[in-house]
Tab-separated table of C-alpha atoms in Angstrom:
chain	number	residue	atom	x	y	z
P	735	MET	CA	-228.291	0.915	-1.031
P	736	THR	CA	-229.676	-2.184	-2.676
P	737	ILE	CA	-230.293	-5.128	-0.456
P	738	TYR	CA	-230.514	-8.383	-2.318
P	739	ASN	CA	-231.364	-11.005	0.231
P	740	LEU	CA	-231.079	-12.211	3.830
P	741	TYR	CA	-230.461	-15.616	5.372
P	742	ILE	CA	-230.957	-16.412	9.036
P	743	PHE	CA	-229.315	-19.585	10.363
P	744	ASP	CA	-229.273	-21.070	13.823
P	745	ARG	CA	-226.248	-22.838	15.279
P	746	ASN	CA	-227.555	-26.223	14.191
P	747	CYS	CA	-227.018	-25.459	10.509
P	748	SER	CA	-230.729	-24.845	9.915
P	749	CYS	CA	-231.842	-21.992	7.740
P	750	LEU	CA	-234.688	-20.494	9.757
P	751	TYR	CA	-235.577	-17.798	7.297
P	752	TYR	CA	-234.725	-16.614	3.833
P	753	LYS	CA	-236.013	-13.578	2.003
P	754	GLU	CA	-234.952	-11.957	-1.212
P	755	TRP	CA	-235.825	-8.513	-2.384
P	756	THR	CA	-233.790	-8.328	-5.582
P	757	ARG	CA	-231.958	-11.121	-7.245
P	758	GLN	CA	-230.632	-11.104	-10.757
P	759	LYS	CA	-229.002	-14.467	-10.895
P	760	GLU	CA	-230.143	-17.739	-9.386
P	761	ALA	CA	-227.641	-20.142	-7.909
P	762	GLY	CA	-228.882	-22.885	-10.175
P	763	ILE	CA	-229.422	-25.342	-7.365
P	764	PRO	CA	-232.473	-26.095	-5.195
P	765	ARG	CA	-233.038	-23.685	-2.288
P	766	GLU	CA	-232.200	-26.285	0.351
P	767	GLU	CA	-228.875	-26.968	-1.329
P	768	GLU	CA	-228.161	-23.282	-1.524
P	769	PHE	CA	-228.770	-22.887	2.205
P	770	LYS	CA	-226.387	-25.734	2.974
P	771	LEU	CA	-223.785	-24.251	0.649
P	772	MET	CA	-224.106	-20.840	2.248
P	773	TYR	CA	-223.837	-22.235	5.764
P	774	GLY	CA	-220.878	-24.405	4.845
P	775	MET	CA	-219.103	-21.497	3.208
P	776	ILE	CA	-219.595	-19.268	6.255
P	777	PHE	CA	-218.396	-22.045	8.521
P	778	SER	CA	-215.233	-22.584	6.461
P	779	LEU	CA	-214.523	-18.883	6.131
P	780	LYS	CA	-214.781	-18.370	9.886
P	781	SER	CA	-212.488	-21.269	10.502
P	782	LEU	CA	-209.919	-20.065	7.965
P	783	ILE	CA	-210.029	-16.520	9.286
P	784	SER	CA	-209.289	-17.582	12.823
P	785	ARG	CA	-206.512	-19.938	11.756
P	786	LEU	CA	-204.844	-17.522	9.372
P	787	SER	CA	-205.285	-14.486	11.569
P	788	ILE	CA	-202.137	-12.406	11.914
P	789	ILE	CA	-203.209	-10.853	15.181
P	790	SER	CA	-205.408	-12.356	17.813
P	791	ALA	CA	-208.751	-10.916	16.903
P	792	LYS	CA	-211.959	-10.924	18.879
P	793	GLU	CA	-214.212	-10.632	15.895
P	794	GLY	CA	-214.094	-12.977	12.987
P	795	LEU	CA	-215.903	-12.786	9.716
P	796	VAL	CA	-217.559	-9.475	8.941
P	797	GLY	CA	-218.161	-10.149	5.276
P	798	TYR	CA	-216.464	-10.146	1.923
P	799	THR	CA	-216.594	-8.122	-1.239
P	800	ALA	CA	-216.936	-9.673	-4.647
P	801	SER	CA	-216.722	-7.674	-7.856
P	802	ASN	CA	-220.458	-7.187	-8.108
P	803	TYR	CA	-221.887	-7.819	-4.659
P	804	LYS	CA	-221.016	-7.688	-1.020
P	805	LEU	CA	-221.777	-10.261	1.638
P	806	HIS	CA	-222.272	-9.050	5.196
P	807	TYR	CA	-222.206	-11.319	8.216
P	808	PHE	CA	-223.357	-10.948	11.818
P	809	GLU	CA	-223.373	-13.658	14.448
P	810	THR	CA	-224.911	-13.503	17.901
P	811	PRO	CA	-223.137	-15.021	20.911
P	812	THR	CA	-225.903	-17.633	20.813
P	813	GLY	CA	-225.001	-18.734	17.324
P	814	PHE	CA	-227.710	-17.081	15.227
P	815	LYS	CA	-226.161	-16.125	11.922
P	816	PHE	CA	-227.417	-13.304	9.744
P	817	VAL	CA	-226.106	-13.193	6.178
P	818	MET	CA	-227.046	-10.313	3.930
P	819	ASN	CA	-226.056	-9.674	0.336
P	820	THR	CA	-226.047	-6.145	-1.000
P	821	ASP	CA	-224.607	-4.107	-3.828
P	822	THR	CA	-220.991	-3.027	-3.517
P	823	SER	CA	-221.781	0.573	-2.601
P	824	VAL	CA	-222.857	-0.479	0.876
P	825	GLY	CA	-220.430	0.053	3.762
P	826	ASN	CA	-220.438	-1.606	7.132
P	827	VAL	CA	-223.893	-2.808	8.089
P	828	GLN	CA	-223.182	-4.546	11.392
P	829	ASP	CA	-225.598	-2.181	13.069
P	830	VAL	CA	-228.282	-2.995	10.502
P	831	LEU	CA	-227.894	-6.717	11.073
P	832	ARG	CA	-227.794	-6.175	14.791
P	833	HIS	CA	-231.017	-4.200	14.545
P	834	ILE	CA	-232.657	-7.023	12.603
P	835	TYR	CA	-231.625	-9.421	15.346
P	836	ALA	CA	-232.428	-7.286	18.387
P	837	ARG	CA	-235.501	-5.370	17.259
P	838	ILE	CA	-237.159	-7.742	14.822
P	839	PHE	CA	-235.999	-11.313	15.342
P	840	VAL	CA	-236.026	-11.180	19.149
P	841	GLU	CA	-239.287	-9.203	19.233
P	842	TYR	CA	-241.297	-11.290	16.803
P	843	VAL	CA	-239.693	-14.704	16.919
P	844	VAL	CA	-238.033	-15.227	20.298
P	845	ARG	CA	-240.816	-13.405	22.133
P	846	ASN	CA	-243.504	-15.044	20.021
P	847	PRO	CA	-245.044	-17.756	22.202
P	848	VAL	CA	-246.167	-19.785	19.208
P	849	ALA	CA	-242.760	-19.845	17.534
P	850	ARG	CA	-240.588	-22.627	18.902
P	851	PRO	CA	-236.776	-22.544	18.994
P	852	GLY	CA	-235.243	-24.311	16.034
P	853	GLU	CA	-238.311	-24.079	13.850
P	854	HIS	CA	-238.605	-22.224	10.576
P	855	VAL	CA	-239.886	-18.690	11.062
P	856	ASP	CA	-243.482	-18.533	9.870
P	857	SER	CA	-244.544	-15.333	11.539
P	858	GLU	CA	-246.122	-12.907	9.107
P	859	LEU	CA	-245.566	-10.096	11.559
P	860	PHE	CA	-241.853	-10.826	11.541
P	861	ALA	CA	-241.808	-10.824	7.747
P	862	ALA	CA	-243.738	-7.560	7.594
P	863	LYS	CA	-241.547	-5.761	10.124
P	864	LEU	CA	-238.414	-6.975	8.366
P	865	ASP	CA	-239.759	-5.869	5.025
P	866	ASP	CA	-240.634	-2.405	6.346
P	867	TYR	CA	-237.185	-2.009	7.796
P	868	ILE	CA	-235.410	-3.122	4.633
P	869	GLN	CA	-237.585	-0.982	2.378
P	870	ASP	CA	-236.845	1.959	4.625
P	871	LEU	CA	-233.117	1.375	4.360
P	872	SER	CA	-233.185	0.937	0.624
P	873	PHE	CA	-234.284	4.502	0.139
P	874	LYS	CA	-231.362	5.973	2.024
N	1095	MET	CA	-238.784	-8.010	57.464
N	1096	SER	CA	-240.057	-4.461	57.692
N	1097	ARG	CA	-240.144	-2.396	54.546
N	1098	GLN	CA	-241.209	0.864	56.113
N	1099	GLY	CA	-239.276	4.018	55.513
N	1100	ARG	CA	-237.894	2.897	52.163
N	1101	PRO	CA	-238.613	5.029	49.133
N	1102	GLN	CA	-241.045	3.443	46.725
N	1103	ASP	CA	-239.031	0.973	44.730
N	1104	THR	CA	-240.318	1.159	41.206
N	1105	ARG	CA	-238.768	-2.145	40.290
N	1106	LYS	CA	-240.704	-3.818	43.085
N	1107	VAL	CA	-243.964	-2.361	41.854
N	1108	SER	CA	-243.398	-3.172	38.227
N	1109	GLY	CA	-241.991	-6.611	38.940
N	1110	GLU	CA	-244.934	-7.642	41.055
N	1111	LEU	CA	-246.918	-9.307	38.334
N	1112	PHE	CA	-243.946	-11.526	37.664
N	1113	SER	CA	-243.221	-12.472	41.271
N	1114	LEU	CA	-246.889	-12.947	42.137
N	1115	THR	CA	-247.415	-15.123	39.074
N	1116	TYR	CA	-244.357	-17.123	40.003
N	1117	GLY	CA	-245.693	-17.574	43.511
N	1118	ALA	CA	-249.052	-18.745	42.216
N	1119	LEU	CA	-247.277	-21.160	39.882
N	1120	VAL	CA	-245.239	-22.692	42.704
N	1121	ALA	CA	-248.347	-23.001	44.866
N	1122	GLN	CA	-250.141	-24.754	41.996
N	1123	LEU	CA	-247.248	-27.149	41.399
N	1124	VAL	CA	-247.145	-27.989	45.105
N	1125	ARG	CA	-250.810	-28.935	44.832
N	1126	ASP	CA	-250.266	-30.927	41.626
N	1127	TYR	CA	-247.223	-32.941	42.646
N	1128	GLU	CA	-246.825	-35.199	45.657
N	1129	LYS	CA	-243.171	-34.632	46.398
N	1130	ASP	CA	-241.215	-31.410	46.816
N	1131	GLU	CA	-238.455	-32.917	44.706
N	1132	GLU	CA	-240.856	-33.254	41.777
N	1133	VAL	CA	-241.803	-29.610	42.074
N	1134	ASN	CA	-238.134	-28.643	42.194
N	1135	GLN	CA	-237.501	-30.599	39.023
N	1136	GLN	CA	-240.452	-29.070	37.227
N	1137	LEU	CA	-239.286	-25.579	38.180
N	1138	ASP	CA	-235.820	-26.359	36.875
N	1139	LYS	CA	-237.224	-27.676	33.596
N	1140	MET	CA	-239.425	-24.618	33.109
N	1141	GLY	CA	-236.504	-22.386	33.997
N	1142	TYR	CA	-234.415	-24.069	31.331
N	1143	ASN	CA	-237.029	-23.366	28.649
N	1144	ILE	CA	-237.242	-19.763	29.772
N	1145	GLY	CA	-233.464	-19.368	29.882
N	1146	VAL	CA	-233.103	-20.537	26.310
N	1147	ARG	CA	-235.184	-17.589	25.133
N	1148	LEU	CA	-234.301	-15.066	27.818
N	1149	ILE	CA	-230.666	-15.058	26.775
N	1150	GLU	CA	-231.606	-13.695	23.355
N	1151	ASP	CA	-233.518	-10.873	24.982
N	1152	PHE	CA	-230.449	-10.275	27.131
N	1153	PHE	CA	-228.198	-9.921	24.107
N	1154	ALA	CA	-230.749	-7.761	22.361
N	1155	ARG	CA	-230.787	-5.321	25.286
N	1156	SER	CA	-227.133	-5.291	26.192
N	1157	GLN	CA	-224.079	-4.819	24.024
N	1158	GLN	CA	-222.413	-7.942	25.342
N	1159	GLY	CA	-220.403	-10.173	23.098
N	1160	ARG	CA	-219.216	-13.715	23.675
N	1161	CYS	CA	-217.387	-14.437	26.907
N	1162	HIS	CA	-213.834	-15.683	26.654
N	1163	ASP	CA	-213.810	-17.813	29.737
N	1164	PHE	CA	-215.876	-19.132	32.596
N	1165	ALA	CA	-214.791	-16.368	34.983
N	1166	GLN	CA	-215.930	-13.705	32.578
N	1167	ALA	CA	-219.218	-15.529	32.131
N	1168	ALA	CA	-219.730	-15.454	35.918
N	1169	ASP	CA	-219.059	-11.742	35.910
N	1170	VAL	CA	-221.461	-10.960	33.080
N	1171	LEU	CA	-224.101	-13.264	34.513
N	1172	THR	CA	-224.171	-11.432	37.819
N	1173	LYS	CA	-223.277	-7.833	37.009
N	1174	VAL	CA	-225.284	-7.611	33.806
N	1175	GLY	CA	-227.734	-10.506	33.617
N	1176	PHE	CA	-229.057	-10.645	37.167
N	1177	LYS	CA	-228.964	-6.875	37.418
N	1178	MET	CA	-230.960	-6.458	34.251
N	1179	PHE	CA	-233.725	-8.901	35.034
N	1180	LEU	CA	-233.908	-9.126	38.801
N	1181	GLY	CA	-232.353	-5.840	39.808
N	1182	VAL	CA	-229.846	-7.505	42.108
N	1183	VAL	CA	-226.169	-8.349	41.690
N	1184	PRO	CA	-225.246	-11.609	43.420
N	1185	THR	CA	-221.714	-11.945	44.727
N	1186	VAL	CA	-219.526	-14.437	42.925
N	1187	ALA	CA	-217.568	-16.412	45.498
N	1188	ASN	CA	-216.138	-19.771	46.558
N	1189	TRP	CA	-214.326	-20.535	43.329
N	1190	SER	CA	-213.029	-24.061	43.130
N	1191	ALA	CA	-209.263	-24.535	42.824
N	1192	LYS	CA	-209.654	-25.628	39.203
N	1193	GLY	CA	-211.752	-22.567	38.408
N	1194	ASP	CA	-214.626	-24.672	37.137
N	1195	GLU	CA	-217.113	-24.037	39.917
N	1196	PHE	CA	-218.376	-20.932	41.701
N	1197	SER	CA	-221.189	-19.797	43.942
N	1198	LEU	CA	-223.678	-17.005	43.514
N	1199	ILE	CA	-224.589	-15.480	46.840
N	1200	LEU	CA	-227.833	-13.551	46.896
N	1201	ASP	CA	-228.497	-11.174	49.768
N	1202	GLN	CA	-231.830	-10.317	48.307
N	1203	ASN	CA	-234.031	-12.527	46.242
N	1204	PRO	CA	-236.787	-10.566	44.522
N	1205	LEU	CA	-238.762	-13.746	43.887
N	1206	VAL	CA	-239.414	-14.315	47.566
N	1207	ASP	CA	-240.825	-11.042	48.810
N	1208	PHE	CA	-243.660	-11.938	51.143
N	1209	VAL	CA	-243.119	-15.669	50.720
N	1210	GLU	CA	-242.990	-18.061	53.624
N	1211	LEU	CA	-242.438	-21.765	53.224
N	1212	PRO	CA	-245.020	-23.869	55.027
N	1213	GLU	CA	-243.653	-26.387	57.549
N	1214	THR	CA	-244.698	-29.344	55.451
N	1215	HIS	CA	-242.632	-28.274	52.443
N	1216	GLN	CA	-239.170	-27.766	53.793
N	1217	GLY	CA	-237.751	-29.703	50.864
N	1218	LEU	CA	-239.083	-27.196	48.375
N	1219	LEU	CA	-236.572	-25.067	46.531
N	1220	TYR	CA	-238.884	-22.167	45.916
N	1221	SER	CA	-236.576	-20.300	43.536
N	1222	ASN	CA	-235.335	-23.333	41.663
N	1223	ILE	CA	-236.470	-21.769	38.427
N	1224	ILE	CA	-233.371	-19.559	38.640
N	1225	CYS	CA	-231.139	-22.627	38.356
N	1226	GLY	CA	-232.938	-23.748	35.218
N	1227	VAL	CA	-232.760	-20.289	33.686
N	1228	ILE	CA	-229.000	-20.099	34.237
N	1229	ARG	CA	-228.531	-23.587	32.801
N	1230	GLY	CA	-230.629	-22.870	29.704
N	1231	ALA	CA	-229.086	-19.474	29.102
N	1232	LEU	CA	-225.506	-20.699	29.398
N	1233	GLU	CA	-226.194	-23.659	27.144
N	1234	MET	CA	-227.074	-21.216	24.377
N	1235	VAL	CA	-223.593	-19.745	24.658
N	1236	GLN	CA	-222.178	-23.247	24.563
N	1237	LEU	CA	-221.412	-23.728	28.220
N	1238	GLU	CA	-222.834	-26.914	29.627
N	1239	VAL	CA	-223.257	-26.371	33.355
N	1240	LYS	CA	-224.799	-27.949	36.381
N	1241	VAL	CA	-226.641	-25.465	38.622
N	1242	TRP	CA	-228.061	-26.168	42.040
N	1243	PHE	CA	-229.073	-24.595	45.336
N	1244	VAL	CA	-226.629	-24.950	48.184
N	1245	GLN	CA	-228.470	-22.851	50.742
N	1246	ASP	CA	-231.752	-20.995	50.810
N	1247	GLN	CA	-232.693	-18.194	53.195
N	1248	LEU	CA	-236.282	-19.356	52.877
N	1249	ARG	CA	-235.266	-22.632	54.481
N	1250	GLY	CA	-233.603	-20.907	57.394
N	1251	SER	CA	-230.053	-20.507	56.096
N	1252	ASP	CA	-228.118	-17.281	56.509
N	1253	SER	CA	-227.856	-16.673	52.839
N	1254	THR	CA	-229.106	-17.893	49.523
N	1255	GLU	CA	-226.382	-19.645	47.582
N	1256	ILE	CA	-226.520	-21.165	44.120
N	1257	ARG	CA	-223.614	-23.214	42.796
N	1258	VAL	CA	-222.646	-23.280	39.129
N	1259	LYS	CA	-220.303	-25.970	37.825
N	1260	PHE	CA	-218.782	-26.017	34.374
N	1261	LEU	CA	-219.177	-29.413	32.737
N	1262	LYS	CA	-218.028	-28.917	29.181
N	1263	LYS	CA	-217.873	-26.568	26.257
N	1264	LEU	CA	-220.425	-27.395	23.596
N	1265	GLU	CA	-219.194	-27.275	20.045
N	1266	ASP	CA	-221.048	-25.733	17.139
N	1267	ALA	CA	-222.682	-28.301	14.902
N	1268	VAL	CA	-220.395	-28.988	11.963
N	1269	PRO	CA	-222.150	-28.846	8.626
N	1270	ALA	CA	-222.130	-32.044	6.595
N	1271	GLY	CA	-218.997	-32.521	4.589
N	1272	GLU	CA	-216.974	-29.966	6.489
N	1273	ASP	CA	-214.889	-32.260	8.693
I	379	MET	CA	-236.355	5.883	27.928
I	380	SER	CA	-236.169	6.645	31.632
I	381	VAL	CA	-234.521	4.150	33.950
I	382	THR	CA	-237.811	3.209	35.560
I	383	THR	CA	-239.440	2.573	32.184
I	384	VAL	CA	-236.558	0.299	31.212
I	385	GLN	CA	-236.976	-1.601	34.465
I	386	ALA	CA	-240.701	-1.873	33.934
I	387	GLU	CA	-240.141	-3.203	30.441
I	388	THR	CA	-237.682	-5.871	31.503
I	389	SER	CA	-240.019	-6.965	34.296
I	390	GLN	CA	-242.809	-7.171	31.759
I	391	CYS	CA	-240.540	-9.221	29.540
I	392	LEU	CA	-239.769	-11.634	32.390
I	393	PHE	CA	-243.465	-12.021	33.060
I	394	GLU	CA	-244.143	-12.720	29.379
I	395	PHE	CA	-241.519	-15.459	29.246
I	396	LEU	CA	-242.872	-17.009	32.436
I	397	HIS	CA	-246.432	-16.856	31.148
I	398	MET	CA	-245.354	-18.330	27.819
I	399	GLU	CA	-243.731	-21.265	29.570
I	400	ILE	CA	-246.712	-21.818	31.869
I	401	VAL	CA	-248.998	-21.981	28.831
I	402	SER	CA	-246.610	-24.365	27.098
I	403	GLN	CA	-246.456	-26.695	30.099
I	404	LEU	CA	-250.212	-26.684	30.553
I	405	GLN	CA	-250.701	-27.460	26.880
I	406	GLN	CA	-248.230	-30.320	27.018
I	407	GLU	CA	-249.847	-31.786	30.118
I	408	ALA	CA	-253.394	-31.457	28.837
I	409	GLY	CA	-252.686	-32.920	25.423
I	410	PRO	CA	-254.238	-31.997	22.085
I	411	ASP	CA	-257.794	-30.616	21.858
I	412	LYS	CA	-257.890	-29.652	25.506
I	413	LYS	CA	-257.841	-25.904	24.952
I	414	GLY	CA	-260.779	-25.313	27.306
I	415	GLU	CA	-259.033	-27.054	30.154
I	416	VAL	CA	-255.835	-25.091	29.610
I	417	GLN	CA	-257.734	-21.824	29.495
I	418	GLN	CA	-259.562	-22.651	32.685
I	419	ARG	CA	-256.335	-23.406	34.524
I	420	LEU	CA	-254.816	-20.162	33.288
I	421	GLU	CA	-257.856	-18.264	34.447
I	422	SER	CA	-257.638	-19.786	37.955
I	423	LEU	CA	-253.986	-18.898	38.157
I	424	GLY	CA	-254.741	-15.373	36.987
I	425	HIS	CA	-257.527	-15.123	39.542
I	426	ARG	CA	-255.183	-15.825	42.455
I	427	VAL	CA	-252.651	-13.374	41.113
I	428	GLY	CA	-255.322	-10.743	40.508
I	429	GLU	CA	-256.461	-10.968	44.125
I	430	SER	CA	-252.972	-10.261	45.419
I	431	LEU	CA	-252.022	-7.728	42.803
I	432	VAL	CA	-255.066	-5.546	43.419
I	433	GLU	CA	-254.247	-5.475	47.112
I	434	ARG	CA	-250.765	-4.209	46.396
I	435	THR	CA	-251.905	-1.752	43.752
I	436	SER	CA	-254.753	-0.218	45.701
I	437	ARG	CA	-252.867	0.075	48.987
I	438	ASP	CA	-252.826	3.868	48.950
I	439	HIS	CA	-256.047	4.295	47.056
I	440	PRO	CA	-259.165	5.556	48.846
I	441	ARG	CA	-262.139	3.209	49.070
I	442	PHE	CA	-264.013	2.780	45.803
I	443	LYS	CA	-267.118	4.957	45.704
I	444	ASN	CA	-269.045	2.503	43.579
I	445	GLU	CA	-268.727	-0.309	41.070
I	446	LEU	CA	-267.819	1.963	38.176
I	447	ASP	CA	-265.073	3.554	40.247
I	448	ALA	CA	-263.593	0.131	40.874
I	449	VAL	CA	-263.763	-0.868	37.197
I	450	VAL	CA	-262.124	2.398	36.153
I	451	PHE	CA	-259.352	1.640	38.616
I	452	MET	CA	-258.851	-1.747	36.947
I	453	CYS	CA	-258.622	-0.022	33.584
I	454	LYS	CA	-256.030	2.440	34.791
I	455	GLN	CA	-253.797	1.820	37.791
I	456	PHE	CA	-254.306	-1.928	37.890
I	457	TRP	CA	-253.717	-2.495	34.176
I	458	VAL	CA	-250.673	-0.196	34.280
I	459	THR	CA	-249.155	-2.144	37.158
I	460	ALA	CA	-249.768	-5.390	35.323
I	461	PHE	CA	-249.021	-4.435	31.731
I	462	ASN	CA	-247.340	-1.006	31.721
I	463	LYS	CA	-250.229	0.520	29.864
I	464	ASN	CA	-253.863	1.216	30.590
I	465	ILE	CA	-257.034	-0.051	28.994
I	466	ASP	CA	-257.729	2.143	25.985
I	467	ASN	CA	-261.482	2.260	26.082
I	468	LEU	CA	-264.231	1.402	28.543
I	469	LYS	CA	-267.885	0.994	27.697
I	470	THR	CA	-270.734	0.080	29.974
I	471	ASN	CA	-274.435	-0.526	29.704
I	472	HIS	CA	-274.799	0.923	33.198
I	473	GLN	CA	-276.439	-2.260	34.337
I	474	ASP	CA	-274.150	-5.209	34.765
I	475	THR	CA	-271.745	-5.202	31.844
I	476	TYR	CA	-268.481	-3.451	31.156
I	477	VAL	CA	-266.416	-3.861	28.013
I	478	LEU	CA	-262.721	-3.107	28.295
I	479	HIS	CA	-260.796	-2.487	25.065
I	480	ASP	CA	-257.091	-2.964	24.904
I	481	ASN	CA	-255.823	-1.770	21.509
I	482	ALA	CA	-252.467	-3.451	21.901
I	483	PHE	CA	-252.669	-6.211	24.474
I	484	ARG	CA	-249.165	-6.997	25.691
I	485	LEU	CA	-249.483	-10.734	25.385
I	486	LEU	CA	-250.624	-10.503	21.771
I	487	GLN	CA	-248.099	-7.975	20.540
I	488	HIS	CA	-245.468	-10.418	19.475
I	489	LEU	CA	-247.902	-12.705	17.728
I	490	SER	CA	-249.510	-10.911	14.872
I	491	GLU	CA	-251.126	-7.791	13.498
I	492	GLY	CA	-253.446	-9.623	11.157
I	493	ASN	CA	-255.193	-12.948	11.117
I	494	GLN	CA	-252.308	-15.258	11.796
I	495	TYR	CA	-252.393	-17.090	15.111
I	496	ARG	CA	-255.923	-15.838	15.908
I	497	GLU	CA	-256.928	-19.244	17.165
I	498	GLU	CA	-253.885	-19.660	19.374
I	499	ALA	CA	-254.283	-16.107	20.661
I	500	GLN	CA	-257.417	-16.920	22.647
I	501	THR	CA	-255.395	-18.914	25.177
I	502	TYR	CA	-253.203	-15.898	25.813
I	503	LEU	CA	-256.187	-13.922	27.036
I	504	SER	CA	-257.242	-16.347	29.768
I	505	PHE	CA	-254.752	-15.332	32.411
I	506	ALA	CA	-255.795	-11.678	32.089
I	507	CYS	CA	-259.461	-12.679	32.423
I	508	GLY	CA	-258.501	-14.293	35.694
I	509	LEU	CA	-256.595	-11.199	36.779
I	510	LEU	CA	-259.777	-9.207	36.382
I	511	THR	CA	-262.096	-11.662	38.127
I	512	GLY	CA	-259.603	-11.992	40.985
I	513	ALA	CA	-259.033	-8.289	41.352
I	514	LEU	CA	-262.708	-7.385	41.207
I	515	SER	CA	-263.736	-10.178	43.557
I	516	ASN	CA	-261.234	-8.897	46.080
I	517	VAL	CA	-262.963	-5.504	46.080
I	518	GLY	CA	-266.353	-7.098	46.485
I	519	ILE	CA	-267.433	-7.386	42.875
I	520	LYS	CA	-268.139	-10.916	41.772
I	521	CYS	CA	-268.079	-11.253	38.022
I	522	GLN	CA	-267.457	-13.349	34.946
I	523	VAL	CA	-264.976	-12.207	32.303
I	524	THR	CA	-264.835	-13.340	28.715
I	525	ALA	CA	-262.238	-12.106	26.263
I	526	GLU	CA	-262.177	-11.883	22.525
I	527	VAL	CA	-259.592	-10.898	19.971
I	528	THR	CA	-260.926	-8.097	17.800
I	529	LYS	CA	-258.060	-7.314	15.455
I	530	MET	CA	-254.661	-8.542	16.590
I	531	PRO	CA	-253.192	-7.316	18.830
I	532	ALA	CA	-256.370	-5.634	20.062
I	533	CYS	CA	-258.887	-7.430	22.215
I	534	THR	CA	-261.812	-6.865	24.524
I	535	PHE	CA	-262.565	-8.134	28.005
I	536	GLN	CA	-266.251	-8.326	28.777
I	537	VAL	CA	-266.977	-8.085	32.475
I	538	LYS	CA	-270.396	-9.326	33.556
I	539	VAL	CA	-271.190	-8.537	37.164
I	540	LEU	CA	-272.967	-11.359	38.957
I	541	LEU	CA	-275.519	-10.643	41.622
């Protein structure tokens, strides 16, 4: 599987972390704008999904598939949002995103005494652990 | 309270650093502040900051999703949350008619093993940190609540009772331009 | 993971969050550039806790034969009760100094595995220094403990016995 990039947002619209591993095309707008666009798009999609839902569904957005990439979405009950773009061969990666949250984000950001809630993630250990995990996955 | 004849409780042994540290903290705060009420407030504030992070650890360890209503939140809080971190399951009781308030009754409070309140500090809510933790944790799942002690066994009451009142549901921040 | 290990881990986690908040409050109260003061307060707190914790931990343990016996106990049973792991290495000059190596100190594990946060890390060693001085003083060994980060998350605690 090829993993392109990952965004982590908190429930206050802030992008706490962004990392890309492969990217062929830039969005053509400054990073900050791109984060806002991504967050806004997710927000709208979630809203549309719940309004247009045919059956009452517990879960909302899981992701979408475009012709040449797939977007995967995972949200914690506390409003942390994990958005990952991959190639179209990738199936359901809820467990991957959940692992990133539970085993990497919580371990090295939430449990990091120096990292404060709401701040951008600067921990090198977090970045390294995430990288290791993603590299590992990419070879499967 | 005699603890003889009970099999070695591993939780008690492994949780001792936490409860002893908490005890030392309370003792220090009592020395630092003049009034019991100030200590209570400080404990609540610290609890809030802890709760805000603890809830993430909770979701990382358990498979819980979002709660649909306040009653479910009470259930998860006691049967999963309290159980996970303090090893006890408080009873949920005394629901208000509107369903917006309930009590947590604790038969056992792991924070207070071996603790006795001195005569001069009867106004101290030794375990007030719990109230702050609940408040902080629930705020992260968008429930604004008021949490307070109704009764405390340490102060001579029959049971330890914490009251939780639902104030309002917090909405997600709306991104600019999405109204 | 066994049930007891899970319980031990969540208790450890609770302690870490409490400790984190205590440090944060002390830092806020002391203000900027008052690291020494914060560390001292943490050490005093740790000292009181160490005194009580050693009592509970050594309840069923026979009397310590000598100083080394007591220090070894701190490295094993005491450290395990506190941090769910033991000290990885103990060195002594057989006079008045012991050096305890923890290769993965619990309070540093979520910080870094390199050079980041090295400066901030020092404050997270103070409480444990106090634990040791408190515990040892309660078994009759008066000492001074200084800690140093070697390579995150490893650190050493140097115990100097006072006469």
